[in-house]
Coordinates of C-alpha atoms in Angstrom, one line a residue:
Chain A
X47 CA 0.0 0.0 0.0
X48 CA 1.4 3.6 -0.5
X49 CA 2.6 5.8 2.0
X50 CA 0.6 8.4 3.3
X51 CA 2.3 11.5 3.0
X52 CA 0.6 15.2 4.6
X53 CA 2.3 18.4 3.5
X54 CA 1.2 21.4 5.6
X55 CA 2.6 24.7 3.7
X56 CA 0.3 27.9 3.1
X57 CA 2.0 29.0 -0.2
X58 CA 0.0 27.5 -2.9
X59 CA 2.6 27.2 -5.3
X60 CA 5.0 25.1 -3.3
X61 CA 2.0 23.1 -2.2
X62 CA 1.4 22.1 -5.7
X63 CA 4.9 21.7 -6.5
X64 CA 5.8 19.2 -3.3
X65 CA 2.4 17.4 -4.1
X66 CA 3.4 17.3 -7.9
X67 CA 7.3 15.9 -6.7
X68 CA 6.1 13.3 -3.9
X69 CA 3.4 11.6 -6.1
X70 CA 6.0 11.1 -8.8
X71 CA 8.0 9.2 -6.1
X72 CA 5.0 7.1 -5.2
X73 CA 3.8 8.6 -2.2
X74 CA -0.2 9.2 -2.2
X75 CA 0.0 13.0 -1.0
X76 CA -2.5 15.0 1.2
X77 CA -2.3 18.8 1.6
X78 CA -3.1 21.2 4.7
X79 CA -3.1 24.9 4.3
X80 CA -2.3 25.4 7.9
X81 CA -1.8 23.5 11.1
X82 CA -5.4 23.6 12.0
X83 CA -6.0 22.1 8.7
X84 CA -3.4 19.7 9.0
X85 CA -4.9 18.7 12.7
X86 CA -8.1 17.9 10.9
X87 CA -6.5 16.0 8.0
X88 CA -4.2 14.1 10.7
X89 CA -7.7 13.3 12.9
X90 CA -9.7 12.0 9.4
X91 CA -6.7 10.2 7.3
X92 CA -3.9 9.0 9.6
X93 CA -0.8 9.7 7.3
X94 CA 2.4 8.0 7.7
X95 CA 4.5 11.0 7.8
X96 CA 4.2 15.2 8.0
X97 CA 6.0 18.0 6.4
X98 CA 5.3 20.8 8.3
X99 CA 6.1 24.5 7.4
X100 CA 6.9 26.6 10.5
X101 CA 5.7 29.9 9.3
X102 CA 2.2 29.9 8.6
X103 CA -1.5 32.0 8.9
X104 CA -3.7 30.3 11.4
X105 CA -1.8 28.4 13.6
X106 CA 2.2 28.0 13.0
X107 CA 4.4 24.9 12.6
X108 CA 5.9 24.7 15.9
X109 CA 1.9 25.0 18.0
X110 CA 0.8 22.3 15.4
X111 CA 3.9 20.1 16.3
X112 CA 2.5 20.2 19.7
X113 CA -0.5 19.3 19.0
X114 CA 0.6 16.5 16.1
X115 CA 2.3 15.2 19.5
X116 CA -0.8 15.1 21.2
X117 CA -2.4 13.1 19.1
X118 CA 0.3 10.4 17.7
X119 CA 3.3 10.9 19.8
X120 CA 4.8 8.7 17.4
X121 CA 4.2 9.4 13.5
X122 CA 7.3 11.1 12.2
X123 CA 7.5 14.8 11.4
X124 CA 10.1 16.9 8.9
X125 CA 10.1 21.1 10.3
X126 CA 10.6 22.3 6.5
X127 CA 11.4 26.5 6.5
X128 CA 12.7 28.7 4.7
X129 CA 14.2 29.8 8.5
X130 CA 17.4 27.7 10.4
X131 CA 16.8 30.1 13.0
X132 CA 13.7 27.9 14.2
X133 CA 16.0 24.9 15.7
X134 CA 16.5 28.0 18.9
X135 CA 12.9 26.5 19.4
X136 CA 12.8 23.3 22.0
X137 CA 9.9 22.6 20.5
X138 CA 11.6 21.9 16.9
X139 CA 13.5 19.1 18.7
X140 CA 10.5 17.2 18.8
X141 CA 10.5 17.2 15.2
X142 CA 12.6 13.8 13.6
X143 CA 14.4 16.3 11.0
X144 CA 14.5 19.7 10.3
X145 CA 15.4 20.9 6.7
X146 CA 15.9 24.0 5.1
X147 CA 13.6 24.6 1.9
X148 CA 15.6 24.4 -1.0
X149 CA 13.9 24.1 -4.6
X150 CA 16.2 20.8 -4.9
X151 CA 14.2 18.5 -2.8
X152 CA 16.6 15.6 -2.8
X153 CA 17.3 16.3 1.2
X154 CA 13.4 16.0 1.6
X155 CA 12.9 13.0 0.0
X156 CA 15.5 11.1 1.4
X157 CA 14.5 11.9 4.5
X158 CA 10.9 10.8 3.8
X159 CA 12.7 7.5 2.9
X160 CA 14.0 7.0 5.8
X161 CA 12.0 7.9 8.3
X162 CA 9.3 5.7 7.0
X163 CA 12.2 2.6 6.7
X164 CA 12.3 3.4 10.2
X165 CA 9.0 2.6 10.9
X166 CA 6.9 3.2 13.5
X167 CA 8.4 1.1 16.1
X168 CA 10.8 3.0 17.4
Chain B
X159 CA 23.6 31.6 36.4
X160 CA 19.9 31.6 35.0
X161 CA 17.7 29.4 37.6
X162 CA 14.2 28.8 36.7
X163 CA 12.2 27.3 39.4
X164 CA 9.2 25.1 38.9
X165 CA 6.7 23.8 41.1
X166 CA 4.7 20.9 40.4
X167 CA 1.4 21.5 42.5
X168 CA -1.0 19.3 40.5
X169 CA -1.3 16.3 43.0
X170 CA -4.6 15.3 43.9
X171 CA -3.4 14.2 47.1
X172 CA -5.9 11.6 47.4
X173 CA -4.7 9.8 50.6
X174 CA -5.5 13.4 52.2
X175 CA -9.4 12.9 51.5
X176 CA -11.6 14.6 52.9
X177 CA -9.1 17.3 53.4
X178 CA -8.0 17.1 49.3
X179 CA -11.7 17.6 48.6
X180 CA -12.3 21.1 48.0
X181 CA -8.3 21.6 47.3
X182 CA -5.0 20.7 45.9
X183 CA -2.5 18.5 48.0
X184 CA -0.5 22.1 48.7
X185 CA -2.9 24.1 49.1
X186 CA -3.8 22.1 52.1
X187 CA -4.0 24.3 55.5
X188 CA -0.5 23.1 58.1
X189 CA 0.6 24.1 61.5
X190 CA -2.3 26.6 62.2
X191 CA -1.2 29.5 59.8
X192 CA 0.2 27.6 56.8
X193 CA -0.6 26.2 53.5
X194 CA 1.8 23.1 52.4
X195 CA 3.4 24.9 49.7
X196 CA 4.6 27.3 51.6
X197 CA 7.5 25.3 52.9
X198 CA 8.5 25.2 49.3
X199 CA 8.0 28.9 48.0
X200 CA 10.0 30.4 51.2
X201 CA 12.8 27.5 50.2
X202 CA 13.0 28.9 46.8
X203 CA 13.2 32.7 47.8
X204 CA 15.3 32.0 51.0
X205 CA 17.7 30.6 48.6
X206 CA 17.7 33.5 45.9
X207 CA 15.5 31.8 43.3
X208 CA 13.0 34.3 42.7
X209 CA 12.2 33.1 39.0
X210 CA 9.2 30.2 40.1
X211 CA 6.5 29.0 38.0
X212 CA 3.9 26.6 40.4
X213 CA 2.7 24.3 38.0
X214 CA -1.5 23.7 38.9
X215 CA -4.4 21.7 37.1
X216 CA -6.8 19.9 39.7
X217 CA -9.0 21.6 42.2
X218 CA -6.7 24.8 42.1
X219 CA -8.9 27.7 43.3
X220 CA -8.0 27.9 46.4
X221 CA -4.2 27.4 45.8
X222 CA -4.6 30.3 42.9
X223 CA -6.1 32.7 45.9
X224 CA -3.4 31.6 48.5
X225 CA -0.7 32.6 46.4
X226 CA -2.0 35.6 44.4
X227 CA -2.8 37.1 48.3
X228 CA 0.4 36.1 50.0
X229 CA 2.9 35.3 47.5
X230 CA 2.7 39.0 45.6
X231 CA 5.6 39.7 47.1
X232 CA 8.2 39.5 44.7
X233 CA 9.5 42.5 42.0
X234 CA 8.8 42.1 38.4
X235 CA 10.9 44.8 37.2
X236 CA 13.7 43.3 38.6
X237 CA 12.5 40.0 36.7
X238 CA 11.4 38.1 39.8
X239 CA 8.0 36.6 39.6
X240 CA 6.0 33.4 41.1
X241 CA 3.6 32.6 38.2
X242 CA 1.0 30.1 38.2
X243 CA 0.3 28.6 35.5
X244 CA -2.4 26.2 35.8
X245 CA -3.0 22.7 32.7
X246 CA -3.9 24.8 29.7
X247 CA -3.8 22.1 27.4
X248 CA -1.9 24.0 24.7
X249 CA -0.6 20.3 23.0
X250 CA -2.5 17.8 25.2
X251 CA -6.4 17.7 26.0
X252 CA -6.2 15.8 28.6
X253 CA -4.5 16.3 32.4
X254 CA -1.2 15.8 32.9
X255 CA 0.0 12.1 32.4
X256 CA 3.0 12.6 35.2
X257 CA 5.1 14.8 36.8
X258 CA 7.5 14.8 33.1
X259 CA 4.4 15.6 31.1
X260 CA 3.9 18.0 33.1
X261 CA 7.2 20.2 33.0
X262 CA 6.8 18.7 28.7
X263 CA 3.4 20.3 28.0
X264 CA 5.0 23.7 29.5
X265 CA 8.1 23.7 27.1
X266 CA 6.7 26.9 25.5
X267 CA 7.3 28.4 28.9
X268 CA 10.9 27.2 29.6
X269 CA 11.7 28.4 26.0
X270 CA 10.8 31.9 26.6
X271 CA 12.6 31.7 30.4
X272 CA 15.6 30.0 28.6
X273 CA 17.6 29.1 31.9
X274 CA 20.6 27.3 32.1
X275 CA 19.5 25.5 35.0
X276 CA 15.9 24.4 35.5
X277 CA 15.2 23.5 39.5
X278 CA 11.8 21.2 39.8
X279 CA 10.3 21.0 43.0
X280 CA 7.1 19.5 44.8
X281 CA 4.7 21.6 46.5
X282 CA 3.5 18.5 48.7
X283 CA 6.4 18.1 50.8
X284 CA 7.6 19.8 54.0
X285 CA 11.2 20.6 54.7
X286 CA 13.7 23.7 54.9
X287 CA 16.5 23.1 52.7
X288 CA 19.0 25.7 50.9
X289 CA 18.5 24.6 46.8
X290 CA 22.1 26.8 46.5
X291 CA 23.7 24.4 48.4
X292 CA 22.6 21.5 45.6
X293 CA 22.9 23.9 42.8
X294 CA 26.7 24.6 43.7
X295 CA 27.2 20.5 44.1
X296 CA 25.3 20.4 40.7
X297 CA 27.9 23.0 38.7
X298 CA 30.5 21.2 40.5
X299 CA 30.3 17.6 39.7
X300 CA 29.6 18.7 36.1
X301 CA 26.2 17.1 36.4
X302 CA 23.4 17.0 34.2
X303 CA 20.8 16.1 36.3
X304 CA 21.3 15.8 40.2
X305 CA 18.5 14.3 42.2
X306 CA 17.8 15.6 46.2
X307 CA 18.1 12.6 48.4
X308 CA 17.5 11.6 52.0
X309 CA 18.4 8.8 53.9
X310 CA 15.4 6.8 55.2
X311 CA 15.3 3.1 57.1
X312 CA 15.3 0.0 54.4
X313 CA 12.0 -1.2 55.6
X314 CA 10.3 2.1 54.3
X315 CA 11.6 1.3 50.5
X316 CA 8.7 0.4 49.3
X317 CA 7.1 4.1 49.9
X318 CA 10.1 5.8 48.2
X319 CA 12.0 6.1 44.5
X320 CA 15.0 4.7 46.0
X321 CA 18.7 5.6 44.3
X322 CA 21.4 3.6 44.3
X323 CA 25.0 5.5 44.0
X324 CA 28.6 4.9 43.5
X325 CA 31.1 5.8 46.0
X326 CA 30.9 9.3 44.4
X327 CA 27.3 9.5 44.5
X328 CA 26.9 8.6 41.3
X329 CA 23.6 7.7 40.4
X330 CA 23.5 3.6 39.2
X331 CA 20.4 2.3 39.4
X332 CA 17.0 3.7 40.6
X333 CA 14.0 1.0 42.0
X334 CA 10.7 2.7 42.2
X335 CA 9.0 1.5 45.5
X336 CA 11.0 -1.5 45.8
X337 CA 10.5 -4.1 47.9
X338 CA 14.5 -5.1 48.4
X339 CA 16.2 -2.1 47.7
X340 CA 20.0 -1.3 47.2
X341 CA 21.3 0.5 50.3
X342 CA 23.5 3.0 51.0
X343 CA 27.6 2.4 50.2
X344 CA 28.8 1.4 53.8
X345 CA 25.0 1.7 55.4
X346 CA 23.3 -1.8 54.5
X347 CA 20.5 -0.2 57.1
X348 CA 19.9 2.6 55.1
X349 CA 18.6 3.6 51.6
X350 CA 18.9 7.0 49.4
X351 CA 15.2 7.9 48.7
X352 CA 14.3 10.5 46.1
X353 CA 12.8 13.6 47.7
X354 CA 11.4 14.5 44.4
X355 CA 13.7 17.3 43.8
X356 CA 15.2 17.7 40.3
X357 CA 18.1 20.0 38.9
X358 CA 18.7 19.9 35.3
X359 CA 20.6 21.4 32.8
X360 CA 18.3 22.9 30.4
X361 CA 18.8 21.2 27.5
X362 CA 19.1 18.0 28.8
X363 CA 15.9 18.5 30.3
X364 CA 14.0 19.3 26.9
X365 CA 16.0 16.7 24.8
X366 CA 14.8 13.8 27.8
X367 CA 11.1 15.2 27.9
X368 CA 11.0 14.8 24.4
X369 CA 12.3 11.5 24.5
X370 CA 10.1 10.8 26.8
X371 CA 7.1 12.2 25.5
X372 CA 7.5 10.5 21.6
X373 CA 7.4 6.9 23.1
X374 CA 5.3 4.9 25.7
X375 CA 5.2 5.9 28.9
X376 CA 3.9 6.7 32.1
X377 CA 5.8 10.1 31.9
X378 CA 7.2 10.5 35.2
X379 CA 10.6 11.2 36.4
X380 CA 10.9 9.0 38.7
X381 CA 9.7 5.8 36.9
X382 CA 10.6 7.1 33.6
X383 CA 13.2 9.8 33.1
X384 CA 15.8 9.2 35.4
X385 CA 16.0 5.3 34.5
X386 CA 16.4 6.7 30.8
X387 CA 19.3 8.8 32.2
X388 CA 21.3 6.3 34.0
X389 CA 24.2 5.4 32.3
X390 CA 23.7 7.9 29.3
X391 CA 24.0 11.3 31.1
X392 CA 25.7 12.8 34.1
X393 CA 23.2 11.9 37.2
X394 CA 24.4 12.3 41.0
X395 CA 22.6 12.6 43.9
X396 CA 22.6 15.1 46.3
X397 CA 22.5 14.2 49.9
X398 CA 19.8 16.4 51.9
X399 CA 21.6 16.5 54.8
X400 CA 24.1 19.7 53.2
X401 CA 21.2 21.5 52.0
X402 CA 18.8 20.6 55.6
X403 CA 18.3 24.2 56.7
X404 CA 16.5 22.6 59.7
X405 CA 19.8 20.3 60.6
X406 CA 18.1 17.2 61.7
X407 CA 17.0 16.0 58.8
X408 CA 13.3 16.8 58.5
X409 CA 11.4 16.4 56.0
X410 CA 7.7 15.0 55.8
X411 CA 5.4 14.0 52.8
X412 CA 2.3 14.1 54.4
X413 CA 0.4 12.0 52.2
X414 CA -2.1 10.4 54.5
X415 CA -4.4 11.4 57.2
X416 CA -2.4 9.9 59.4
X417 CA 1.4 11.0 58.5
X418 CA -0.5 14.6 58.7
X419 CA -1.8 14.7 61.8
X420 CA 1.6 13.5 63.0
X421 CA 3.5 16.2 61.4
X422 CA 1.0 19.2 62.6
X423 CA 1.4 17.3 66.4
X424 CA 4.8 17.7 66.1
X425 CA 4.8 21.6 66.3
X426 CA 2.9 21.1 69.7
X427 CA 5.3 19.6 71.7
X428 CA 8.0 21.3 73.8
X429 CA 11.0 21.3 71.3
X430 CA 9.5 20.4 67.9
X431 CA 11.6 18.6 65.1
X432 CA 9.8 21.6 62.4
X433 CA 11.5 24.7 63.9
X434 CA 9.0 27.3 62.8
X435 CA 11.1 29.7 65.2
X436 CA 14.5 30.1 63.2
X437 CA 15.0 34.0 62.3
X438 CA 17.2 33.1 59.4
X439 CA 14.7 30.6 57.6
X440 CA 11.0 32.0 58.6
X441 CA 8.2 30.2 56.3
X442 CA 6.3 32.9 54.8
X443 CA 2.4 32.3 54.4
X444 CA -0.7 34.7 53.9
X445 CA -2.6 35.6 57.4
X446 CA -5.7 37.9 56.7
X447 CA -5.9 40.7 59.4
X448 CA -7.1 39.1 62.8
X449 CA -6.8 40.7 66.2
X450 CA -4.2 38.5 68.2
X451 CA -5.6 35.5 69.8
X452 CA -7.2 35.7 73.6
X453 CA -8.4 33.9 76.1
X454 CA -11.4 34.9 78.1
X455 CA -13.3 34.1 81.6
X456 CA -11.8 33.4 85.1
X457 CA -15.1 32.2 86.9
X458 CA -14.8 28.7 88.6
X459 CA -15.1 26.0 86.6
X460 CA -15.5 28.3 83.4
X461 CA -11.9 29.2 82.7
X462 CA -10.9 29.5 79.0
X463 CA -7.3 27.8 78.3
X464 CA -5.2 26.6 76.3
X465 CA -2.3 23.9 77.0
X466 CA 0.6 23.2 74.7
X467 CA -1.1 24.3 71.8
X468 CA -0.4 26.1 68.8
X469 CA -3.0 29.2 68.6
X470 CA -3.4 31.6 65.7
X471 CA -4.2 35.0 65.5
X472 CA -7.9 35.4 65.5
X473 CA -8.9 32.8 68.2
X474 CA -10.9 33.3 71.1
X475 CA -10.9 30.9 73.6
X476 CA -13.9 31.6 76.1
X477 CA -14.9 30.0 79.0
X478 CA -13.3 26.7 77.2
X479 CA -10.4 24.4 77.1
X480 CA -7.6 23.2 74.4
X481 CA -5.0 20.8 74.6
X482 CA -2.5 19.5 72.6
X483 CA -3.9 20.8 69.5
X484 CA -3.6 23.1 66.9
X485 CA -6.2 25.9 66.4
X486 CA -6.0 27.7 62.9
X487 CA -7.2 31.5 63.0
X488 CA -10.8 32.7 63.8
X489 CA -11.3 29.1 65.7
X490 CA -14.0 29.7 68.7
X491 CA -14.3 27.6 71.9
X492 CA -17.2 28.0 74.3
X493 CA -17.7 27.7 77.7
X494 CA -17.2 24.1 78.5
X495 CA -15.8 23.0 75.6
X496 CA -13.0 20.3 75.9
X497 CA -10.9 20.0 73.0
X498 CA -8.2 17.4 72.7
X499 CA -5.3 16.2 70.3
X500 CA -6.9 17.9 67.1
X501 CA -6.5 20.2 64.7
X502 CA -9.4 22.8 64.6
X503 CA -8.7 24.8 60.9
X504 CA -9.8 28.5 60.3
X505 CA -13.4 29.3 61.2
X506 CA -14.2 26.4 63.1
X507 CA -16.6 27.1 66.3
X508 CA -17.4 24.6 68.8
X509 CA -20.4 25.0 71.0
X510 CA -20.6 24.8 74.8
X511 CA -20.2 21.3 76.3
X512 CA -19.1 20.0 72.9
X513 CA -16.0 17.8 73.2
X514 CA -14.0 17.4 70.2
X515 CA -10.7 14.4 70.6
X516 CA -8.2 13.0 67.8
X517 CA -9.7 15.1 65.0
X518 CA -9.4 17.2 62.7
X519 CA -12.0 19.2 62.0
X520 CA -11.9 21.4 58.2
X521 CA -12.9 25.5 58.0
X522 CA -15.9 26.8 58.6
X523 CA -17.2 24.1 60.6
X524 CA -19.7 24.5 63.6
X525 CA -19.9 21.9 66.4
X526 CA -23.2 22.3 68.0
X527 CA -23.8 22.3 71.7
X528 CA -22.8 19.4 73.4
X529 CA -22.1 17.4 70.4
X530 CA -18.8 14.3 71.0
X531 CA -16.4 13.7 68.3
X532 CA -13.8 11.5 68.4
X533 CA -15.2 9.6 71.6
X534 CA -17.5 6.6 69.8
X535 CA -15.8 5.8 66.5
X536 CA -18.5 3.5 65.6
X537 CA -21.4 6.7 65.5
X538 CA -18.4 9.0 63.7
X539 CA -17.5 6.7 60.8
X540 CA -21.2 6.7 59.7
X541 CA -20.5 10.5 59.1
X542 CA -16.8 10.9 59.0
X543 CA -13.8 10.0 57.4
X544 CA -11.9 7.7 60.3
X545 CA -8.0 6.8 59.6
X546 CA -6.8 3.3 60.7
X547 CA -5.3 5.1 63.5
X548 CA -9.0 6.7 64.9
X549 CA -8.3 9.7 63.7
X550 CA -11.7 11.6 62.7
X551 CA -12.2 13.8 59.9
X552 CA -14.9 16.1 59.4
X553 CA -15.2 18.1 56.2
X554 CA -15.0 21.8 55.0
X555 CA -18.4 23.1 55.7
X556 CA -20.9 20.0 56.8
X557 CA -23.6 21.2 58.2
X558 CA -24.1 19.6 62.1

């Protein structure tokens, strides 16, 4: 069965674009707008993995990776910003990876990869 | 040195029923004039921490009153502040899990302190103890986490987190409630039991809560977090008996009825183990304005007195008599009142002829005329809480 993969970012044009480059690597891809939305999504479709943008209308990255916690303590998370300044935040150590948006997302995806190799038994 | 203080005052405390009933474990009333947590609080400022958060989330009204009256006290421009917060849920609907979940569902709060050192405390416990003097041994043994520890009798393991340490007070090995424990290095009579008393380096701390909080759990430091530590970090103990501001090693959890009444009897007797009398350690509490206490009527057989008793501003002893006990402020006797080996908290009145023995007796609580309690434990356990021990509890405001 293919991954579930839920990208929370508010900029439409890099929503499409990660949706676009994930699906091509196999992954069935759900979007959020923002981390209320991506609380909702979480709550209805139980992905596999989140990629959560820090700055964001609504509620931010770093209150939804609370919250994510709340709900699955466990499902892996990627912090993807434009910002490095962000990994000052305790709460971005909760996150499994933090990456620095980059239009090459070959650090993204092999991430992905191996967070989900890693399973949820950890 | 940044030193962030926080509190954990969310125990339900519910070996203290009925007394836990209308508040928090800390919030509960001691020795005539004082709330638990104020043993605590006077710790912290007594030993130049005045940067205290008191964590709260169950039946915290009356704790949230107590300290916004007595506790204003510190300076805000000069960044000193005791803050409660109380369980706002901000990543977790429910309560807090443990005492770790706890100080985890508040890491918003120590990111905006950022301190270098992060001091958790218990607002159940009673003790005077300088947290400088564990601090300093802390910085000094290059620790990242050093637990307060007192030595207690091996037969009481199974009430205590007990600690096992290296000849350098190391910490090894940690048995939570054990029944064979590991004693002491040279003391096979004694074990190291955890007082509940935390210092951390800050980011240890964070990266351990999150640990902690991203697997399975019960979320306590005790049973979780400091196992996790052993062997990985730097963890000592810290022997109480440097930081005892008391010198005799004193230090009481109170959880039951029982090991309550016992601590508040203490303070009656002629040279009490609690010294409530030392100039350089005073425990600070809120008193609203009473008149001092007073003792009224000479006439025969109507003399109001009181005998090795502990009696608050506010009382008025008329025509009655009190001994060995413990009377909170506002507390009336009446003509011919006997009371005996109790504790009588604020408000209470008892009514001519009424004889009150071995209780305790909650606020605002009026004994009528001639009414016995604590003298037929059979009639008082159909209305009252009575301990193993007989001793009788009656509740914040029943109606007699």
């Amino acid at each position: 069965m293919k991954k579930k993969l839920l990208v929370v970012e508010d900029e439409e044009g890099l929503r499409l674009f990660y949706e676009e480059e994930l699906k091509a690597e196999g992954y069935e891809v759900l979007t959020a707008r923002n981390g209320r939305e991506a609380i909702e999504r979480l709550e209805k479709e139980r992905p596999d993995l989140v990629i959560l943008d820090i700055v964001m209308p609504v509620m931010d990255g770093m209150e939804t990776l609370g919250r994510i916690l709340g709900k699955d303590r466990k499902i892996p998370i990627i912090l993807n910003t434009s910002y490095s300044g962000y990994q000052q935040d305790f709460m971005s150590w909760a996150a499994d990876a933090y990456i620095t948006k980059s239009s090459d997302l070959s650090e993204l995806k092999k991430k992905i990869k191996e967070l989900l190799e890693r399973g949820r038994g950890r | 040195m940044k030193i962030l203080a926080m509190i954990l005052a969310g125990g339900r405390g519910e070996r203290l029923y009925p007394l836990t009933r209308d508040r928090a474990k800390p919030a509960v009333p001691f020795g005539g004039i004082y709330r638990i947590i104020d043993f605590t609080l006077s710790n912290c400022l007594h030993s130049d921490i005045r940067r205290i958060f008191v964590l709260t989330q169950y039946k915290s009204t009356s704790l949230h009153r107590h300290i916004q009256f007595g506790w204003s006290i510190l300076s805000a421009p000069l960044g000193e502040f005791i803050e409660v917060i109380p369980a706002q849920q901000r990543i977790n609907e429910h309560w807090y899990q443990g005492t770790a979940d706890a100080i985890f569902q508040n890491i918003y709060t120590l990111q905006q302190e950022k301190p270098d050192l992060v001091l958790i405390l218990s607002g159940d416990h009673i003790y005077k103890m300088d947290y400088r003097k564990m601090i300093t041994y802390h910085i000094e043994k290059g620790a990242d986490l050093t637990v307060g520890a007192i030595r207690m009798d091996r037969k009481q393991s199974q009430e205590f987190g007990v600690i096992e340490v290296d000849n350098e007070w190391q910490i090894i090995g940690f048995q939570e409630k054990p029944e064979i424990p590991r004693t002491i290095p040279g003391d096979p009579e004694g074990i190291l039991a955890s007082m509940g008393i935390y210092v951390f380096r800050t980011e240890i701390l964070v990266r351990r809560l999150i640990e902690d909080a991203r697997s399975e759990s019960t979320h306590d430091f005790g049973r979780d977090i400091i196992p996790a530590m052993i062997g990985k970090d730097r963890v000592f103990a810290f022997d109480f008996r440097i930081g005892d501001q008391g010198g005799n090693g004193y230090w009481r959890d109170v959880g039951t009825i029982d090991a309550y009444f016992e601590a508040n009897m203490d303070l009656v007797s002629v040279t009490p183990q609690l010294n409530l009398y030392d100039s350089q350690w005073p425990i600070l509490t809120y008193q609203s304005p009473n008149p001092p206490a007073k003792t009224v009527l000479l006439e025969e057989g109507r003399v109001g007195t009181a005998l090795n008793s502990v009696i608050s501003n506010g009382c008025i002893i008329s025509g009655g008599s009190v001994i060995r006990s413990i009377l909170s402020p506002r507390v009336m006797i009446h003509s011919y009142a006997e009371v005996e080996d109790s504790i009588l908290m604020e408000g209470v009145d008892v009514g001519r002829y009424a004889r009150v023995r071995r209780s305790i007796i909650d606020k605002e609580v009026h004994i009528p005329q001639g009414m016995k309690i604590g003298f037929n434990l059979d009639e008082d356990v159909r209305r009252f809480t009575v301990t193993g021990s007989g001793i009788v509890v009656v509740p914040k405001g029943i109606r007699l």
